[in-house]
Amino acid sequence: MHRAPALPFLLVTVFVDMLGLGLIVPITPALLTAVTADPGTAALWSGLLGSVFGLLQFVAAPLLGRLSDRYGRRPVLLTSLGCLGVDWLAHAALPSPWTLLVFHAIAGACAGTNTVVNAYIADVTPPDGRAKAYGLIGAAFGLGFVAGPTIGGLLGTVDVRLPFLAAAALSFANVAYGWFVLPESRAGDRSTPLTLRTTNPISAVLDVLRRPVLGRLAHARLWSDVARMIHQSSWAFFLTYRFGWGTAQVGAVIAGSALAGALFQARAVDPIVRRLGDKRAAVAGGLVGVVSFAGMVVASAPWMLFVLLTIGVLGAVGAAAGQAWISRAVGDAEQGAVQGALTGIGALAETAVPVAGGVVFGWSLSYGNPGLIFVGAAGCAALSVLILAVTPQHTELRSS
């Protein structure tokens, strides 16, 4: 098998996936306002679209992961990218919010990119090189996050639907690129069971959580995801209320921190994980995250913010090390199934946390301290670190 084009394609895939999502971030409010003719209704539909996407991703991710084990990574990945392109076209062409909801639900059900990419890397990368590969994937994710909103904002000034057309074009171009370039990472195993129990999201998640080592790693991943989502959903509001910054300053800080994180993951993750090992690197990265979140509670001046952001960038090593550790604990025949279950767990956090975070942030404003919400983020990150610290280092390999 010719594996040389695989990692570059996966990096392009993650970059384009995040770029496509980022393109539409600054323009979605304007599009939905134009469709609904009411800003309040537009905000309601925006939240509904996001929640439905996350819910359908939770429902379908275990199935997509198991399909990639049974039929191969390549067809599932290309199908997921194609569905996302169709969703963006629907945003550009269809005026009804209900139609957008249907297509966005379909896109959520097909959102298997992260699941298959993580499984593909485990297929083609030796265990001691996976942290580096996952670090590069994180860097591509961050660069897409930086570029997407900037380009989307510029295209949106020309036409409100143009960013969606651009996102669709990128998705379809990536499908074409993968069709001709991407090799299959492992032959599908037709003996992989496809039953109601194995593809049911609840059963798939519980099967992962019940396992001694992998279950602990999944719990740690869940609490880390919750901490990340608390930060992500409230970050722009925090900067606005704590420092009185406008959209340009907020955007610059978000883009700058994302770019710094991408560069760090691309260059520094591999040597750190090689020196410390997966477990110690994951614990160290998590502890750095706890310090960064806790510091945000009392950050009262921009210089304190920038110090904490610098510290937070170093914590990116934890995610790559944790993902590499998980991949070591999973047998080759079930990488897709496990990654699908983990994607489902993350989708639940992405569905529920923004709503709860909005309520908590409003409560924190009533006490005059918008940073109080980061107490919850620090607590969840600390719980994740504690679970990692007590998890045995040895691997746990099992076939489905």
Tab-separated table of C-alpha atoms in Angstrom:
chain	number	residue	atom	x	y	z
A	1	MET	CA	0.000	0.000	0.000
A	2	HIS	CA	1.307	3.462	-0.879
A	3	ARG	CA	0.877	5.506	2.264
A	4	ALA	CA	2.895	8.597	1.312
A	5	PRO	CA	-0.115	10.710	0.228
A	6	ALA	CA	-2.198	9.726	3.262
A	7	LEU	CA	-1.035	12.155	5.958
A	8	PRO	CA	-0.922	15.201	3.635
A	9	PHE	CA	-4.459	14.391	2.475
A	10	LEU	CA	-5.682	13.997	6.050
A	11	LEU	CA	-4.112	17.327	6.984
A	12	VAL	CA	-5.772	18.986	3.994
A	13	THR	CA	-9.066	17.297	4.902
A	14	VAL	CA	-9.050	18.577	8.479
A	15	PHE	CA	-7.935	22.038	7.340
A	16	VAL	CA	-10.650	22.242	4.670
A	17	ASP	CA	-13.258	20.829	7.061
A	18	MET	CA	-12.479	23.505	9.648
A	19	LEU	CA	-12.012	26.176	6.979
A	20	GLY	CA	-15.474	25.388	5.605
A	21	LEU	CA	-17.015	25.643	9.065
A	22	GLY	CA	-15.079	28.840	9.773
A	23	LEU	CA	-16.124	30.427	6.494
A	24	ILE	CA	-19.763	30.442	7.535
A	25	VAL	CA	-19.319	31.512	11.187
A	26	PRO	CA	-19.357	35.287	10.586
A	27	ILE	CA	-22.103	35.098	7.986
A	28	THR	CA	-24.624	32.656	9.503
A	29	PRO	CA	-26.428	35.347	11.561
A	30	ALA	CA	-26.918	37.497	8.458
A	31	LEU	CA	-28.161	34.569	6.373
A	32	LEU	CA	-30.642	33.369	8.991
A	33	THR	CA	-31.824	36.913	9.626
A	34	ALA	CA	-32.435	37.306	5.900
A	35	VAL	CA	-34.322	34.000	5.840
A	36	THR	CA	-36.426	34.581	8.981
A	37	ALA	CA	-36.712	38.407	8.765
A	38	ASP	CA	-36.248	38.632	12.548
A	39	PRO	CA	-32.951	38.693	14.528
A	40	GLY	CA	-34.444	36.943	17.563
A	41	THR	CA	-35.876	34.139	15.457
A	42	ALA	CA	-32.557	33.907	13.607
A	43	ALA	CA	-30.677	33.368	16.891
A	44	LEU	CA	-33.154	30.666	17.882
A	45	TRP	CA	-32.720	28.858	14.567
A	46	SER	CA	-28.931	29.172	14.785
A	47	GLY	CA	-28.923	27.400	18.146
A	48	LEU	CA	-31.375	24.788	16.883
A	49	LEU	CA	-29.231	24.041	13.829
A	50	GLY	CA	-26.147	23.575	16.009
A	51	SER	CA	-27.923	21.326	18.499
A	52	VAL	CA	-29.476	19.138	15.801
A	53	PHE	CA	-26.085	18.754	14.108
A	54	GLY	CA	-24.494	17.644	17.396
A	55	LEU	CA	-27.343	15.300	18.286
A	56	LEU	CA	-27.301	13.550	14.911
A	57	GLN	CA	-23.523	13.304	15.076
A	58	PHE	CA	-23.860	11.522	18.428
A	59	VAL	CA	-26.429	9.120	17.000
A	60	ALA	CA	-24.498	8.280	13.817
A	61	ALA	CA	-20.801	8.482	14.805
A	62	PRO	CA	-20.565	4.922	16.238
A	63	LEU	CA	-22.203	3.538	13.087
A	64	LEU	CA	-19.796	5.437	10.822
A	65	GLY	CA	-16.827	4.206	12.831
A	66	ARG	CA	-17.974	0.608	12.587
A	67	LEU	CA	-18.704	0.992	8.866
A	68	SER	CA	-15.108	2.164	8.401
A	69	ASP	CA	-13.917	-1.001	10.185
A	70	ARG	CA	-16.131	-3.170	7.995
A	71	TYR	CA	-15.783	-1.504	4.575
A	72	GLY	CA	-12.617	0.586	4.895
A	73	ARG	CA	-11.818	4.176	5.897
A	74	ARG	CA	-11.738	5.696	2.419
A	75	PRO	CA	-15.421	5.348	1.345
A	76	VAL	CA	-16.729	6.575	4.707
A	77	LEU	CA	-14.407	9.583	4.744
A	78	LEU	CA	-15.220	10.630	1.162
A	79	THR	CA	-18.958	10.191	1.766
A	80	SER	CA	-18.773	12.366	4.875
A	81	LEU	CA	-16.996	15.130	2.966
A	82	GLY	CA	-19.539	14.939	0.152
A	83	CYS	CA	-22.487	15.230	2.550
A	84	LEU	CA	-20.935	18.302	4.133
A	85	GLY	CA	-20.620	19.911	0.694
A	86	VAL	CA	-24.301	19.234	-0.024
A	87	ASP	CA	-25.197	20.865	3.303
A	88	TRP	CA	-23.295	24.042	2.400
A	89	LEU	CA	-25.020	24.154	-0.993
A	90	ALA	CA	-28.369	23.899	0.750
A	91	HIS	CA	-27.454	26.866	2.949
A	92	ALA	CA	-26.679	28.892	-0.156
A	93	ALA	CA	-29.697	27.890	-2.226
A	94	LEU	CA	-32.658	27.105	0.033
A	95	PRO	CA	-34.636	29.895	1.725
A	96	SER	CA	-36.603	27.856	4.272
A	97	PRO	CA	-35.149	27.382	7.783
A	98	TRP	CA	-36.924	24.021	8.010
A	99	THR	CA	-35.146	22.834	4.866
A	100	LEU	CA	-31.841	24.030	6.293
A	101	LEU	CA	-32.601	22.070	9.460
A	102	VAL	CA	-33.161	18.855	7.483
A	103	PHE	CA	-29.941	19.203	5.484
A	104	HIS	CA	-27.937	20.191	8.562
A	105	ALA	CA	-29.267	17.123	10.379
A	106	ILE	CA	-28.139	14.949	7.449
A	107	ALA	CA	-24.706	16.624	7.555
A	108	GLY	CA	-24.498	15.906	11.285
A	109	ALA	CA	-25.325	12.260	10.676
A	110	CYS	CA	-22.543	12.134	8.066
A	111	ALA	CA	-20.003	14.073	10.129
A	112	GLY	CA	-17.500	11.241	10.369
A	113	THR	CA	-14.391	13.174	9.404
A	114	ASN	CA	-12.721	13.216	12.828
A	115	THR	CA	-13.686	9.618	13.546
A	116	VAL	CA	-12.199	8.245	10.339
A	117	VAL	CA	-9.139	10.532	10.339
A	118	ASN	CA	-8.166	9.391	13.846
A	119	ALA	CA	-8.676	5.734	12.915
A	120	TYR	CA	-6.757	6.188	9.636
A	121	ILE	CA	-3.757	7.651	11.480
A	122	ALA	CA	-3.753	4.696	13.866
A	123	ASP	CA	-3.744	2.386	10.805
A	124	VAL	CA	-0.783	3.951	9.011
A	125	THR	CA	1.370	5.353	11.812
A	126	PRO	CA	3.533	3.333	14.223
A	127	PRO	CA	2.587	3.853	17.884
A	128	ASP	CA	5.641	5.975	18.693
A	129	GLY	CA	4.816	8.365	15.840
A	130	ARG	CA	1.111	8.876	16.530
A	131	ALA	CA	1.476	11.815	18.919
A	132	LYS	CA	3.319	13.714	16.185
A	133	ALA	CA	0.637	12.868	13.618
A	134	TYR	CA	-2.191	13.857	15.961
A	135	GLY	CA	-0.305	17.058	16.777
A	136	LEU	CA	-0.144	17.892	13.066
A	137	ILE	CA	-3.876	17.191	12.776
A	138	GLY	CA	-4.470	19.607	15.657
A	139	ALA	CA	-2.314	22.191	13.897
A	140	ALA	CA	-4.326	21.834	10.668
A	141	PHE	CA	-7.503	22.236	12.704
A	142	GLY	CA	-6.173	25.440	14.282
A	143	LEU	CA	-5.003	26.929	10.984
A	144	GLY	CA	-8.413	26.269	9.432
A	145	PHE	CA	-10.010	27.987	12.403
A	146	VAL	CA	-7.790	31.044	11.837
A	147	ALA	CA	-8.324	31.291	8.086
A	148	GLY	CA	-12.021	30.406	7.866
A	149	PRO	CA	-13.690	33.337	9.648
A	150	THR	CA	-11.363	35.847	8.001
A	151	ILE	CA	-12.090	34.622	4.482
A	152	GLY	CA	-15.771	34.118	5.257
A	153	GLY	CA	-16.137	37.674	6.501
A	154	LEU	CA	-14.543	39.058	3.336
A	155	LEU	CA	-16.674	36.901	1.020
A	156	GLY	CA	-19.798	37.794	2.969
A	157	THR	CA	-19.323	41.464	2.165
A	158	VAL	CA	-19.767	40.542	-1.503
A	159	ASP	CA	-22.798	38.271	-1.060
A	160	VAL	CA	-24.270	36.619	2.016
A	161	ARG	CA	-24.416	33.239	0.286
A	162	LEU	CA	-20.943	33.315	-1.236
A	163	PRO	CA	-19.134	31.821	1.806
A	164	PHE	CA	-21.444	28.797	1.676
A	165	LEU	CA	-20.711	28.290	-2.019
A	166	ALA	CA	-16.986	28.540	-1.270
A	167	ALA	CA	-17.290	26.013	1.569
A	168	ALA	CA	-19.184	23.614	-0.720
A	169	ALA	CA	-16.583	23.987	-3.456
A	170	LEU	CA	-13.792	23.205	-1.001
A	171	SER	CA	-15.600	20.102	0.258
A	172	PHE	CA	-16.223	18.754	-3.244
A	173	ALA	CA	-12.654	19.555	-4.308
A	174	ASN	CA	-11.411	17.576	-1.327
A	175	VAL	CA	-13.626	14.641	-2.304
A	176	ALA	CA	-12.157	14.698	-5.813
A	177	TYR	CA	-8.622	14.966	-4.427
A	178	GLY	CA	-9.204	12.022	-2.094
A	179	TRP	CA	-10.838	9.951	-4.817
A	180	PHE	CA	-7.693	10.083	-6.959
A	181	VAL	CA	-4.981	10.369	-4.304
A	182	LEU	CA	-6.016	8.721	-1.033
A	183	PRO	CA	-5.144	5.007	-0.617
A	184	GLU	CA	-7.139	2.747	1.650
A	185	SER	CA	-5.430	2.355	5.033
A	186	ARG	CA	-6.783	-1.125	5.797
A	187	ALA	CA	-8.918	-3.609	3.953
A	188	GLY	CA	-12.410	-3.754	5.342
A	189	ASP	CA	-13.245	-6.710	7.561
A	190	ARG	CA	-16.656	-8.054	6.565
A	191	SER	CA	-16.783	-10.060	9.796
A	192	THR	CA	-17.145	-6.810	11.762
A	193	PRO	CA	-20.657	-7.072	13.222
A	194	LEU	CA	-23.309	-4.546	12.266
A	195	THR	CA	-26.082	-5.152	14.764
A	196	LEU	CA	-28.454	-2.905	16.660
A	197	ARG	CA	-26.312	-3.321	19.783
A	198	THR	CA	-22.990	-2.505	18.116
A	199	THR	CA	-24.297	0.505	16.175
A	200	ASN	CA	-26.617	1.906	18.860
A	201	PRO	CA	-24.846	5.018	20.197
A	202	ILE	CA	-25.740	4.318	23.819
A	203	SER	CA	-24.495	0.724	23.623
A	204	ALA	CA	-21.356	1.763	21.731
A	205	VAL	CA	-20.476	4.425	24.292
A	206	LEU	CA	-21.211	2.127	27.252
A	207	ASP	CA	-19.087	-0.622	25.695
A	208	VAL	CA	-16.128	1.764	25.637
A	209	LEU	CA	-16.773	3.142	29.125
A	210	ARG	CA	-16.967	-0.348	30.677
A	211	ARG	CA	-13.445	-1.299	29.649
A	212	PRO	CA	-10.804	-0.892	32.391
A	213	VAL	CA	-8.170	1.264	30.662
A	214	LEU	CA	-10.063	2.596	27.669
A	215	GLY	CA	-13.065	3.480	29.839
A	216	ARG	CA	-10.930	5.690	32.072
A	217	LEU	CA	-9.351	7.365	29.059
A	218	ALA	CA	-12.822	7.990	27.601
A	219	HIS	CA	-14.032	9.529	30.881
A	220	ALA	CA	-10.958	11.756	30.945
A	221	ARG	CA	-11.610	12.744	27.335
A	222	LEU	CA	-15.231	13.595	28.173
A	223	TRP	CA	-14.327	15.952	31.023
A	224	SER	CA	-11.611	17.523	28.917
A	225	ASP	CA	-14.171	18.089	26.133
A	226	VAL	CA	-16.588	19.679	28.605
A	227	ALA	CA	-13.861	22.057	29.826
A	228	ARG	CA	-12.958	22.913	26.228
A	229	MET	CA	-16.573	23.586	25.292
A	230	ILE	CA	-17.140	25.797	28.355
A	231	HIS	CA	-14.172	27.870	27.246
A	232	GLN	CA	-15.112	27.858	23.567
A	233	SER	CA	-18.754	28.826	24.084
A	234	SER	CA	-18.024	31.719	26.466
A	235	TRP	CA	-14.637	32.988	25.321
A	236	ALA	CA	-15.763	35.820	23.036
A	237	PHE	CA	-18.369	36.977	25.572
A	238	PHE	CA	-15.768	36.902	28.353
A	239	LEU	CA	-13.340	39.083	26.377
A	240	THR	CA	-16.117	41.523	25.554
A	241	TYR	CA	-17.438	41.915	29.089
A	242	ARG	CA	-14.148	41.684	31.021
A	243	PHE	CA	-12.044	44.020	28.865
A	244	GLY	CA	-14.651	45.942	26.883
A	245	TRP	CA	-13.108	44.894	23.579
A	246	GLY	CA	-14.808	45.197	20.203
A	247	THR	CA	-15.146	42.509	17.563
A	248	ALA	CA	-11.806	43.348	15.903
A	249	GLN	CA	-9.842	42.911	19.142
A	250	VAL	CA	-11.735	39.749	20.088
A	251	GLY	CA	-11.181	38.288	16.640
A	252	ALA	CA	-7.476	39.121	16.731
A	253	VAL	CA	-7.009	37.424	20.110
A	254	ILE	CA	-8.916	34.317	19.047
A	255	ALA	CA	-7.019	34.075	15.747
A	256	GLY	CA	-3.660	34.755	17.403
A	257	SER	CA	-4.115	32.106	20.092
A	258	ALA	CA	-5.323	29.566	17.533
A	259	LEU	CA	-2.312	30.268	15.308
A	260	ALA	CA	0.113	29.959	18.222
A	261	GLY	CA	-1.502	26.664	19.220
A	262	ALA	CA	-1.228	25.347	15.660
A	263	LEU	CA	2.474	26.197	15.434
A	264	PHE	CA	3.156	24.620	18.827
A	265	GLN	CA	1.366	21.394	17.894
A	266	ALA	CA	3.184	21.179	14.580
A	267	ARG	CA	6.669	21.705	16.018
A	268	ALA	CA	6.804	20.844	19.713
A	269	VAL	CA	4.332	18.054	20.475
A	270	ASP	CA	6.414	15.191	19.069
A	271	PRO	CA	9.659	15.869	21.021
A	272	ILE	CA	7.736	16.488	24.246
A	273	VAL	CA	5.732	13.257	23.984
A	274	ARG	CA	8.816	11.252	22.990
A	275	ARG	CA	10.593	12.535	26.093
A	276	LEU	CA	7.724	12.175	28.567
A	277	GLY	CA	5.654	9.347	27.089
A	278	ASP	CA	1.939	9.402	26.367
A	279	LYS	CA	0.717	9.293	29.971
A	280	ARG	CA	3.013	11.895	31.502
A	281	ALA	CA	2.589	14.224	28.515
A	282	ALA	CA	-1.215	13.915	28.725
A	283	VAL	CA	-1.184	14.628	32.473
A	284	ALA	CA	1.242	17.539	32.084
A	285	GLY	CA	-0.800	19.078	29.277
A	286	GLY	CA	-3.965	18.715	31.331
A	287	LEU	CA	-2.372	20.405	34.356
A	288	VAL	CA	-1.316	23.328	32.177
A	289	GLY	CA	-4.939	23.630	31.052
A	290	VAL	CA	-6.146	23.693	34.662
A	291	VAL	CA	-3.738	26.541	35.476
A	292	SER	CA	-4.819	28.499	32.403
A	293	PHE	CA	-8.554	28.132	33.132
A	294	ALA	CA	-8.163	28.938	36.817
A	295	GLY	CA	-6.131	32.036	36.004
A	296	MET	CA	-8.931	33.360	33.784
A	297	VAL	CA	-11.148	33.644	36.865
A	298	VAL	CA	-8.965	36.429	38.284
A	299	ALA	CA	-7.441	37.871	35.081
A	300	SER	CA	-8.158	41.587	35.306
A	301	ALA	CA	-5.646	43.103	32.887
A	302	PRO	CA	-4.695	42.302	29.288
A	303	TRP	CA	-1.117	41.370	30.232
A	304	MET	CA	-2.462	38.682	32.581
A	305	LEU	CA	-4.646	37.388	29.769
A	306	PHE	CA	-1.706	37.100	27.377
A	307	VAL	CA	0.397	35.263	29.960
A	308	LEU	CA	-2.412	32.785	30.529
A	309	LEU	CA	-2.929	32.338	26.783
A	310	THR	CA	0.751	31.516	26.402
A	311	ILE	CA	0.476	28.947	29.182
A	312	GLY	CA	-2.682	27.543	27.608
A	313	VAL	CA	-0.949	26.989	24.279
A	314	LEU	CA	1.485	24.613	25.997
A	315	GLY	CA	-1.467	22.512	27.127
A	316	ALA	CA	-2.129	21.457	23.520
A	317	VAL	CA	0.346	18.618	24.020
A	318	GLY	CA	-2.215	16.908	26.259
A	319	ALA	CA	-4.797	16.351	23.526
A	320	ALA	CA	-2.332	14.784	21.082
A	321	ALA	CA	-0.759	12.602	23.780
A	322	GLY	CA	-4.172	11.492	25.025
A	323	GLN	CA	-5.316	10.561	21.526
A	324	ALA	CA	-2.101	8.607	20.935
A	325	TRP	CA	-2.601	6.805	24.262
A	326	ILE	CA	-6.156	5.875	23.313
A	327	SER	CA	-5.000	4.505	19.944
A	328	ARG	CA	-2.477	2.248	21.721
A	329	ALA	CA	-5.243	0.815	23.900
A	330	VAL	CA	-7.354	-0.248	20.891
A	331	GLY	CA	-6.864	-3.188	18.557
A	332	ASP	CA	-6.538	-2.618	14.798
A	333	ALA	CA	-9.909	-4.245	14.096
A	334	GLU	CA	-11.861	-1.767	16.230
A	335	GLN	CA	-10.129	1.589	15.768
A	336	GLY	CA	-13.093	2.947	13.823
A	337	ALA	CA	-15.707	1.676	16.275
A	338	VAL	CA	-13.913	3.162	19.285
A	339	GLN	CA	-13.182	6.463	17.576
A	340	GLY	CA	-16.856	6.655	16.574
A	341	ALA	CA	-17.936	6.168	20.180
A	342	LEU	CA	-15.496	8.860	21.328
A	343	THR	CA	-16.824	11.230	18.653
A	344	GLY	CA	-20.318	10.532	19.962
A	345	ILE	CA	-19.234	11.391	23.501
A	346	GLY	CA	-17.735	14.666	22.265
A	347	ALA	CA	-20.897	15.432	20.290
A	348	LEU	CA	-22.964	15.162	23.457
A	349	ALA	CA	-20.713	17.720	25.137
A	350	GLU	CA	-20.949	20.022	22.124
A	351	THR	CA	-24.738	19.754	22.180
A	352	ALA	CA	-25.347	20.318	25.884
A	353	VAL	CA	-22.497	22.485	27.173
A	354	PRO	CA	-23.126	25.676	25.124
A	355	VAL	CA	-26.685	25.910	26.441
A	356	ALA	CA	-25.658	25.295	30.056
A	357	GLY	CA	-22.638	27.562	29.607
A	358	GLY	CA	-24.856	30.424	28.478
A	359	VAL	CA	-26.935	30.110	31.643
A	360	VAL	CA	-23.846	29.973	33.875
A	361	PHE	CA	-22.254	32.933	32.100
A	362	GLY	CA	-25.379	35.010	32.681
A	363	TRP	CA	-25.205	34.038	36.369
A	364	SER	CA	-21.537	35.071	36.538
A	365	LEU	CA	-22.408	38.505	35.119
A	366	SER	CA	-24.926	39.001	37.920
A	367	TYR	CA	-21.971	38.716	40.326
A	368	GLY	CA	-19.895	41.169	38.310
A	369	ASN	CA	-17.237	38.603	37.367
A	370	PRO	CA	-17.557	37.057	33.889
A	371	GLY	CA	-14.532	34.889	34.681
A	372	LEU	CA	-16.459	32.790	37.209
A	373	ILE	CA	-17.543	30.446	34.426
A	374	PHE	CA	-13.938	29.264	34.153
A	375	VAL	CA	-14.173	27.786	37.650
A	376	GLY	CA	-16.277	25.082	36.022
A	377	ALA	CA	-13.802	24.664	33.155
A	378	ALA	CA	-10.874	24.365	35.589
A	379	GLY	CA	-12.778	21.844	37.713
A	380	CYS	CA	-13.648	19.657	34.713
A	381	ALA	CA	-10.051	19.836	33.432
A	382	ALA	CA	-8.753	18.884	36.899
A	383	LEU	CA	-11.091	15.875	37.013
A	384	SER	CA	-9.780	14.798	33.604
A	385	VAL	CA	-6.175	15.050	34.868
A	386	LEU	CA	-6.994	13.041	37.992
A	387	ILE	CA	-8.510	10.235	35.924
A	388	LEU	CA	-5.480	10.177	33.615
A	389	ALA	CA	-3.109	10.089	36.571
A	390	VAL	CA	-4.704	6.964	38.080
A	391	THR	CA	-5.084	5.132	34.741
A	392	PRO	CA	-2.561	2.309	34.252
A	393	GLN	CA	0.065	2.941	31.606
A	394	HIS	CA	-0.224	-0.539	30.061
A	395	THR	CA	-2.208	-0.960	26.880
A	396	GLU	CA	-5.456	-2.842	26.487
A	397	LEU	CA	-5.985	-4.449	23.105
A	398	ARG	CA	-9.184	-6.286	22.232
A	399	SER	CA	-11.086	-7.244	19.109
A	400	SER	CA	-14.777	-6.402	18.785
